[in-house]
PDB file of C-alpha atoms and ligand atoms in Angstrom:
ATOM      1  CA  UNK A   1     114.829  96.284 119.191  1.00  0.00           C
ATOM      2  CA  UNK A   2     117.895  96.273 121.683  1.00  0.00           C
ATOM      3  CA  UNK A   3     118.739  92.744 121.314  1.00  0.00           C
ATOM      4  CA  UNK A   4     119.063  92.785 117.762  1.00  0.00           C
ATOM      5  CA  UNK A   5     121.207  95.718 117.817  1.00  0.00           C
ATOM      6  CA  UNK A   6     123.552  94.288 120.400  1.00  0.00           C
ATOM      7  CA  UNK A   7     123.712  91.078 118.235  1.00  0.00           C
ATOM      8  CA  UNK A   8     124.443  93.160 115.036  1.00  0.00           C
ATOM      9  CA  UNK A   9     127.368  94.986 117.005  1.00  0.00           C
ATOM     10  CA  UNK A  10     128.708  91.661 118.335  1.00  0.00           C
ATOM     11  CA  UNK A  11     128.535  89.327 115.452  1.00  0.00           C
ATOM     12  CA  UNK A  12     127.837  91.654 112.062  1.00  0.00           C
ATOM     13  CA  UNK A  13     130.897  91.900 109.761  1.00  0.00           C
ATOM     14  CA  UNK A  14     131.015  95.085 107.657  1.00  0.00           C
ATOM     15  CA  UNK A  15     132.003  94.088 103.931  1.00  0.00           C
ATOM     16  CA  UNK A  16     132.991  96.456 101.240  1.00  0.00           C
ATOM     17  CA  UNK A  17     130.249  98.045  99.430  1.00  0.00           C
ATOM     18  CA  UNK A  18     128.024  98.870 102.562  1.00  0.00           C
ATOM     19  CA  UNK A  19     127.155  94.974 102.958  1.00  0.00           C
ATOM     20  CA  UNK A  20     126.496  93.640 106.456  1.00  0.00           C
ATOM     21  CA  UNK A  21     127.093  90.064 106.834  1.00  0.00           C
ATOM     22  CA  UNK A  22     124.911  88.556 109.565  1.00  0.00           C
ATOM     23  CA  UNK A  23     125.048  84.979 108.463  1.00  0.00           C
ATOM     24  CA  UNK A  24     125.829  83.538 112.316  1.00  0.00           C
ATOM     25  CA  UNK A  25     122.265  84.306 113.264  1.00  0.00           C
ATOM     26  CA  UNK A  26     119.999  85.553 110.273  1.00  0.00           C
ATOM     27  CA  UNK A  27     120.624  84.116 106.879  1.00  0.00           C
ATOM     28  CA  UNK A  28     122.903  80.943 107.505  1.00  0.00           C
ATOM     29  CA  UNK A  29     122.888  79.783 110.924  1.00  0.00           C
ATOM     30  CA  UNK A  30     119.713  80.952 112.289  1.00  0.00           C
ATOM     31  CA  UNK A  31     119.074  82.115 115.931  1.00  0.00           C
ATOM     32  CA  UNK A  32     115.351  81.037 116.082  1.00  0.00           C
ATOM     33  CA  UNK A  33     114.882  82.417 119.551  1.00  0.00           C
ATOM     34  CA  UNK A  34     115.813  85.721 118.360  1.00  0.00           C
ATOM     35  CA  UNK A  35     113.652  85.021 115.176  1.00  0.00           C
ATOM     36  CA  UNK A  36     110.713  84.330 117.364  1.00  0.00           C
ATOM     37  CA  UNK A  37     111.244  87.607 119.306  1.00  0.00           C
ATOM     38  CA  UNK A  38     111.364  89.413 116.015  1.00  0.00           C
ATOM     39  CA  UNK A  39     108.236  87.551 114.840  1.00  0.00           C
ATOM     40  CA  UNK A  40     106.221  89.005 117.910  1.00  0.00           C
ATOM     41  CA  UNK A  41     107.451  92.367 117.562  1.00  0.00           C
ATOM     42  CA  UNK A  42     106.585  92.585 113.790  1.00  0.00           C
ATOM     43  CA  UNK A  43     103.088  90.970 114.795  1.00  0.00           C
ATOM     44  CA  UNK A  44     102.183  93.418 117.610  1.00  0.00           C
ATOM     45  CA  UNK A  45     102.982  96.229 114.985  1.00  0.00           C
ATOM     46  CA  UNK A  46     100.900  94.478 112.074  1.00  0.00           C
ATOM     47  CA  UNK A  47      97.937  92.986 114.196  1.00  0.00           C
ATOM     48  CA  UNK A  48      95.679  95.879 114.158  1.00  0.00           C
ATOM     49  CA  UNK A  49      96.042  95.921 110.180  1.00  0.00           C
ATOM     50  CA  UNK A  50      94.519  92.601 110.206  1.00  0.00           C
ATOM     51  CA  UNK A  51      96.349  91.017 107.332  1.00  0.00           C
ATOM     52  CA  UNK A  52      95.432  87.957 105.658  1.00  0.00           C
ATOM     53  CA  UNK A  53      98.921  86.927 104.771  1.00  0.00           C
ATOM     54  CA  UNK A  54     102.779  87.652 105.212  1.00  0.00           C
ATOM     55  CA  UNK A  55     104.813  87.880 102.131  1.00  0.00           C
ATOM     56  CA  UNK A  56     108.676  87.424 101.924  1.00  0.00           C
ATOM     57  CA  UNK A  57     111.193  86.725  99.416  1.00  0.00           C
ATOM     58  CA  UNK A  58     113.453  83.386  99.488  1.00  0.00           C
ATOM     59  CA  UNK A  59     115.304  82.479 101.150  1.00  0.00           C
ATOM     60  CA  UNK A  60     116.625  85.072 103.695  1.00  0.00           C
ATOM     61  CA  UNK A  61     113.250  86.388 104.656  1.00  0.00           C
ATOM     62  CA  UNK A  62     111.797  83.267 105.537  1.00  0.00           C
ATOM     63  CA  UNK A  63     112.711  82.805 109.044  1.00  0.00           C
ATOM     64  CA  UNK A  64     111.684  86.116 110.481  1.00  0.00           C
ATOM     65  CA  UNK A  65     108.577  86.316 108.126  1.00  0.00           C
ATOM     66  CA  UNK A  66     107.449  83.011 109.127  1.00  0.00           C
ATOM     67  CA  UNK A  67     107.702  83.624 113.082  1.00  0.00           C
ATOM     68  CA  UNK A  68     105.651  86.658 112.113  1.00  0.00           C
ATOM     69  CA  UNK A  69     102.813  84.734 110.160  1.00  0.00           C
ATOM     70  CA  UNK A  70     102.823  82.313 113.178  1.00  0.00           C
ATOM     71  CA  UNK A  71     102.316  84.839 115.582  1.00  0.00           C
ATOM     72  CA  UNK A  72      99.592  86.562 113.442  1.00  0.00           C
ATOM     73  CA  UNK A  73      98.147  83.016 112.786  1.00  0.00           C
ATOM     74  CA  UNK A  74      98.059  83.607 109.031  1.00  0.00           C
ATOM     75  CA  UNK A  75      99.726  81.960 106.155  1.00  0.00           C
ATOM     76  CA  UNK A  76     103.307  82.743 104.901  1.00  0.00           C
ATOM     77  CA  UNK A  77     103.699  83.245 101.088  1.00  0.00           C
ATOM     78  CA  UNK A  78     107.326  82.840  99.878  1.00  0.00           C
ATOM     79  CA  UNK A  79     107.911  84.740  96.670  1.00  0.00           C
ATOM     80  CA  UNK A  80     110.214  82.927  94.296  1.00  0.00           C
ATOM     81  CA  UNK A  81     113.736  84.250  92.736  1.00  0.00           C
ATOM     82  CA  UNK A  82     113.868  81.415  90.540  1.00  0.00           C
ATOM     83  CA  UNK A  83     111.350  79.631  88.226  1.00  0.00           C
ATOM     84  CA  UNK A  84     111.754  75.638  87.944  1.00  0.00           C
ATOM     85  CA  UNK A  85     109.787  73.126  86.291  1.00  0.00           C
ATOM     86  CA  UNK A  86     107.171  73.069  89.033  1.00  0.00           C
ATOM     87  CA  UNK A  87     106.543  76.791  88.956  1.00  0.00           C
ATOM     88  CA  UNK A  88     103.084  77.648  88.301  1.00  0.00           C
ATOM     89  CA  UNK A  89     102.490  79.185  84.752  1.00  0.00           C
ATOM     90  CA  UNK A  90     100.002  81.515  86.097  1.00  0.00           C
ATOM     91  CA  UNK A  91     101.947  83.843  88.118  1.00  0.00           C
ATOM     92  CA  UNK A  92     102.614  87.486  88.703  1.00  0.00           C
ATOM     93  CA  UNK A  93     106.233  88.595  88.073  1.00  0.00           C
ATOM     94  CA  UNK A  94     108.522  91.728  88.012  1.00  0.00           C
ATOM     95  CA  UNK A  95     112.220  92.047  87.382  1.00  0.00           C
ATOM     96  CA  UNK A  96     114.193  93.387  90.625  1.00  0.00           C
ATOM     97  CA  UNK A  97     117.946  94.237  90.815  1.00  0.00           C
ATOM     98  CA  UNK A  98     119.706  92.371  93.468  1.00  0.00           C
ATOM     99  CA  UNK A  99     121.916  94.822  95.994  1.00  0.00           C
ATOM    100  CA  UNK A 100     124.306  92.022  97.015  1.00  0.00           C
ATOM    101  CA  UNK A 101     124.698  90.165  93.618  1.00  0.00           C
ATOM    102  CA  UNK A 102     124.405  93.095  91.330  1.00  0.00           C
ATOM    103  CA  UNK A 103     122.094  91.139  88.776  1.00  0.00           C
ATOM    104  CA  UNK A 104     118.329  91.432  87.832  1.00  0.00           C
ATOM    105  CA  UNK A 105     116.173  88.400  88.748  1.00  0.00           C
ATOM    106  CA  UNK A 106     112.555  87.903  88.122  1.00  0.00           C
ATOM    107  CA  UNK A 107     110.388  87.899  91.372  1.00  0.00           C
ATOM    108  CA  UNK A 108     107.271  85.802  90.973  1.00  0.00           C
ATOM    109  CA  UNK A 109     104.195  84.647  93.002  1.00  0.00           C
ATOM    110  CA  UNK A 110     101.711  82.045  91.791  1.00  0.00           C
ATOM    111  CA  UNK A 111      98.386  83.584  91.329  1.00  0.00           C
ATOM    112  CA  UNK A 112      96.895  80.864  93.627  1.00  0.00           C
ATOM    113  CA  UNK A 113      98.457  82.603  96.682  1.00  0.00           C
ATOM    114  CA  UNK A 114      97.741  86.383  95.975  1.00  0.00           C
ATOM    115  CA  UNK A 115      94.112  87.200  95.281  1.00  0.00           C
ATOM    116  CA  UNK A 116      92.332  90.560  94.419  1.00  0.00           C
ATOM    117  CA  UNK A 117      91.334  92.302  97.728  1.00  0.00           C
ATOM    118  CA  UNK A 118      93.631  90.204  99.738  1.00  0.00           C
ATOM    119  CA  UNK A 119      95.426  92.232 102.692  1.00  0.00           C
ATOM    120  CA  UNK A 120      98.916  91.487 102.910  1.00  0.00           C
ATOM    121  CA  UNK A 121     102.309  92.690 104.753  1.00  0.00           C
ATOM    122  CA  UNK A 122     105.693  92.385 103.639  1.00  0.00           C
ATOM    123  CA  UNK A 123     108.527  91.070 105.655  1.00  0.00           C
ATOM    124  CA  UNK A 124     112.306  90.903 104.593  1.00  0.00           C
ATOM    125  CA  UNK A 125     115.712  90.735 106.329  1.00  0.00           C
ATOM    126  CA  UNK A 126     117.473  93.923 104.959  1.00  0.00           C
ATOM    127  CA  UNK A 127     116.454  96.973 103.313  1.00  0.00           C
ATOM    128  CA  UNK A 128     119.090  98.454 101.024  1.00  0.00           C
ATOM    129  CA  UNK A 129     118.041 100.307  97.567  1.00  0.00           C
ATOM    130  CA  UNK A 130     114.442  99.375  98.242  1.00  0.00           C
ATOM    131  CA  UNK A 131     114.246  97.372  94.838  1.00  0.00           C
ATOM    132  CA  UNK A 132     112.861  94.073  96.522  1.00  0.00           C
ATOM    133  CA  UNK A 133     110.288  96.073  98.523  1.00  0.00           C
ATOM    134  CA  UNK A 134     109.173  98.109  95.478  1.00  0.00           C
ATOM    135  CA  UNK A 135     108.886  94.861  93.401  1.00  0.00           C
ATOM    136  CA  UNK A 136     106.629  93.376  95.886  1.00  0.00           C
ATOM    137  CA  UNK A 137     104.696  96.542  95.924  1.00  0.00           C
ATOM    138  CA  UNK A 138     104.435  96.252  91.981  1.00  0.00           C
ATOM    139  CA  UNK A 139     103.382  92.529  92.202  1.00  0.00           C
ATOM    140  CA  UNK A 140     100.944  93.501  94.764  1.00  0.00           C
ATOM    141  CA  UNK A 141      99.371  96.035  92.774  1.00  0.00           C
ATOM    142  CA  UNK A 142      99.202  93.909  89.774  1.00  0.00           C
ATOM    143  CA  UNK A 143      97.162  91.108  91.984  1.00  0.00           C
ATOM    144  CA  UNK A 144      94.893  94.182  92.996  1.00  0.00           C
ATOM    145  CA  UNK A 145      95.717  93.229  96.410  1.00  0.00           C
ATOM    146  CA  UNK A 146      96.610  95.553  99.348  1.00  0.00           C
ATOM    147  CA  UNK A 147     100.027  96.156 100.749  1.00  0.00           C
ATOM    148  CA  UNK A 148      99.345  97.183 104.253  1.00  0.00           C
ATOM    149  CA  UNK A 149     102.721  97.692 105.637  1.00  0.00           C
ATOM    150  CA  UNK A 150     106.198  96.502 105.091  1.00  0.00           C
ATOM    151  CA  UNK A 151     108.750  95.081 108.188  1.00  0.00           C
ATOM    152  CA  UNK A 152     112.591  95.176 107.824  1.00  0.00           C
ATOM    153  CA  UNK A 153     114.822  93.387 110.026  1.00  0.00           C
ATOM    154  CA  UNK A 154     117.617  95.498 109.447  1.00  0.00           C
ATOM    155  CA  UNK A 155     117.541  98.827 107.791  1.00  0.00           C
ATOM    156  CA  UNK A 156     120.613 100.698 106.194  1.00  0.00           C
ATOM    157  CA  UNK A 157     119.044 104.046 106.740  1.00  0.00           C
ATOM    158  CA  UNK A 158     122.161 105.399 104.793  1.00  0.00           C
ATOM    159  CA  UNK A 159     121.050 103.763 101.774  1.00  0.00           C
ATOM    160  CA  UNK A 160     118.194 104.919  99.696  1.00  0.00           C
ATOM    161  CA  UNK A 161     115.574 102.437 100.249  1.00  0.00           C
ATOM    162  CA  UNK A 162     113.820 103.888 103.145  1.00  0.00           C
ATOM    163  CA  UNK A 163     113.261 107.156 101.115  1.00  0.00           C
ATOM    164  CA  UNK A 164     111.642 105.142  98.183  1.00  0.00           C
ATOM    165  CA  UNK A 165     109.464 103.300 100.599  1.00  0.00           C
ATOM    166  CA  UNK A 166     108.369 106.429 102.612  1.00  0.00           C
ATOM    167  CA  UNK A 167     107.035 107.871  99.200  1.00  0.00           C
ATOM    168  CA  UNK A 168     104.868 105.026  98.854  1.00  0.00           C
ATOM    169  CA  UNK A 169     102.905 106.169 102.007  1.00  0.00           C
ATOM    170  CA  UNK A 170     102.797 102.591 103.426  1.00  0.00           C
ATOM    171  CA  UNK A 171     103.760 102.232 107.088  1.00  0.00           C
ATOM    172  CA  UNK A 172     107.556 100.922 107.162  1.00  0.00           C
ATOM    173  CA  UNK A 173     108.493  99.141 110.659  1.00  0.00           C
ATOM    174  CA  UNK A 174     112.420  98.292 110.908  1.00  0.00           C
ATOM    175  CA  UNK A 175     113.681  96.663 114.071  1.00  0.00           C
ATOM    176  CA  UNK A 176     117.500  98.151 113.426  1.00  0.00           C
ATOM    177  CA  UNK A 177     118.270 101.093 111.725  1.00  0.00           C
ATOM    178  CA  UNK A 178     122.086 101.789 110.745  1.00  0.00           C
ATOM    179  CA  UNK A 179     122.664 105.175 110.144  1.00  0.00           C
ATOM    180  CA  UNK A 180     126.186 104.945 109.335  1.00  0.00           C
ATOM    181  CA  UNK A 181     128.612 102.000 108.747  1.00  0.00           C
ATOM    182  CA  UNK A 182     132.312 101.954 107.860  1.00  0.00           C
ATOM    183  CA  UNK A 183     135.335  99.847 108.437  1.00  0.00           C
ATOM    184  CA  UNK A 184     135.696 101.602 112.089  1.00  0.00           C
ATOM    185  CA  UNK A 185     132.232 102.509 112.784  1.00  0.00           C
ATOM    186  CA  UNK A 186     128.595 101.175 112.943  1.00  0.00           C
ATOM    187  CA  UNK A 187     125.920 103.609 114.192  1.00  0.00           C
ATOM    188  CA  UNK A 188     122.149 103.185 114.801  1.00  0.00           C
ATOM    189  CA  UNK A 189     119.272 105.502 114.841  1.00  0.00           C
ATOM    190  CA  UNK A 190     117.763 105.091 118.350  1.00  0.00           C
TER     191      UNK A 190
HETATM  192  P1  LIG B 201     117.153  96.098  98.319  1.00  0.00           P
HETATM  193  O1  LIG B 201     116.398  95.463  97.321  1.00  0.00           O
HETATM  194  O2  LIG B 201     116.513  96.953  99.238  1.00  0.00           O
HETATM  195  O3  LIG B 201     118.356  96.709  97.540  1.00  0.00           O
HETATM  196  O4  LIG B 201     117.924  94.865  99.163  1.00  0.00           O
HETATM  197  C1  LIG B 201     117.189  93.905  99.819  1.00  0.00           C
HETATM  198  C2  LIG B 201     117.776  92.561  99.519  1.00  0.00           C
HETATM  199  O5  LIG B 201     118.979  92.481  99.402  1.00  0.00           O
HETATM  200  C3  LIG B 201     117.437  91.726 100.809  1.00  0.00           C
HETATM  201  O6  LIG B 201     116.340  90.848 100.576  1.00  0.00           O
HETATM  202  C4  LIG B 201     118.470  91.195 101.104  1.00  0.00           C
HETATM  203  O7  LIG B 201     118.680  89.866 100.983  1.00  0.00           O
HETATM  204  C5  LIG B 201     119.712  91.816 100.331  1.00  0.00           C
HETATM  205  N1  LIG B 201     120.550  92.750 101.123  1.00  0.00           N
HETATM  206  C6  LIG B 201     120.775  94.115 100.936  1.00  0.00           C
HETATM  207  N2  LIG B 201     121.752  94.516 101.809  1.00  0.00           N
HETATM  208  C7  LIG B 201     122.219  93.328 102.306  1.00  0.00           C
HETATM  209  C8  LIG B 201     123.530  93.405 103.353  1.00  0.00           C
HETATM  210  O8  LIG B 201     123.861  94.256 103.778  1.00  0.00           O
HETATM  211  N3  LIG B 201     123.605  92.159 103.734  1.00  0.00           N
HETATM  212  C9  LIG B 201     122.887  90.922 103.350  1.00  0.00           C
HETATM  213  N4  LIG B 201     123.437  89.816 103.914  1.00  0.00           N
HETATM  214  N5  LIG B 201     121.857  91.140 102.407  1.00  0.00           N
HETATM  215  C10 LIG B 201     121.502  92.219 101.940  1.00  0.00           C
END
């Protein structure tokens, strides 16, 4: 997606450890016009699969996944990274390692919002090691639902996540794919 790639080139900050900071338009201040066009692009890809729901993970996935759900006219379900007093006791869960925090967290979803045989797609902001997406796949499998496809706003193709997801044999659609990132260079797969 040319507009997204140009935005990353202009505003992305490359941090040590292969982390890209895009908080000026994706996950702190949010460019909702861009999110709308991202949602339209994902919806065009996923629409023929006829998903019942869009899943994402709090909080950075909510904007692009929400616009995708709006375009597809289906509910958005936000999976939780933290439990609280109001969390449903009846939930699916899996431990996931956070790439940016270097810690494990429990990814959960209430059993009310993911039912057997439901057809879902997963949309997230970044793909790095693939742990979040594999966790979502695990949860969807626990629920005996079906993961039809995965939409990623920014894929860091130089990290192992893409390879792990390809092994699942589920379509992965990434809007920007970074092939190489260093202090001096930022390259994309066309
Ligand atoms: P993975 O599970 O694929 O290793 O990482 C995916 C999650 O880590 C995404 O949901 C995203 O929130 C976060 N993440 C991974 N890499 C980056 C990055 O370079 N920049 C930012 N801002 N978040 C990242």
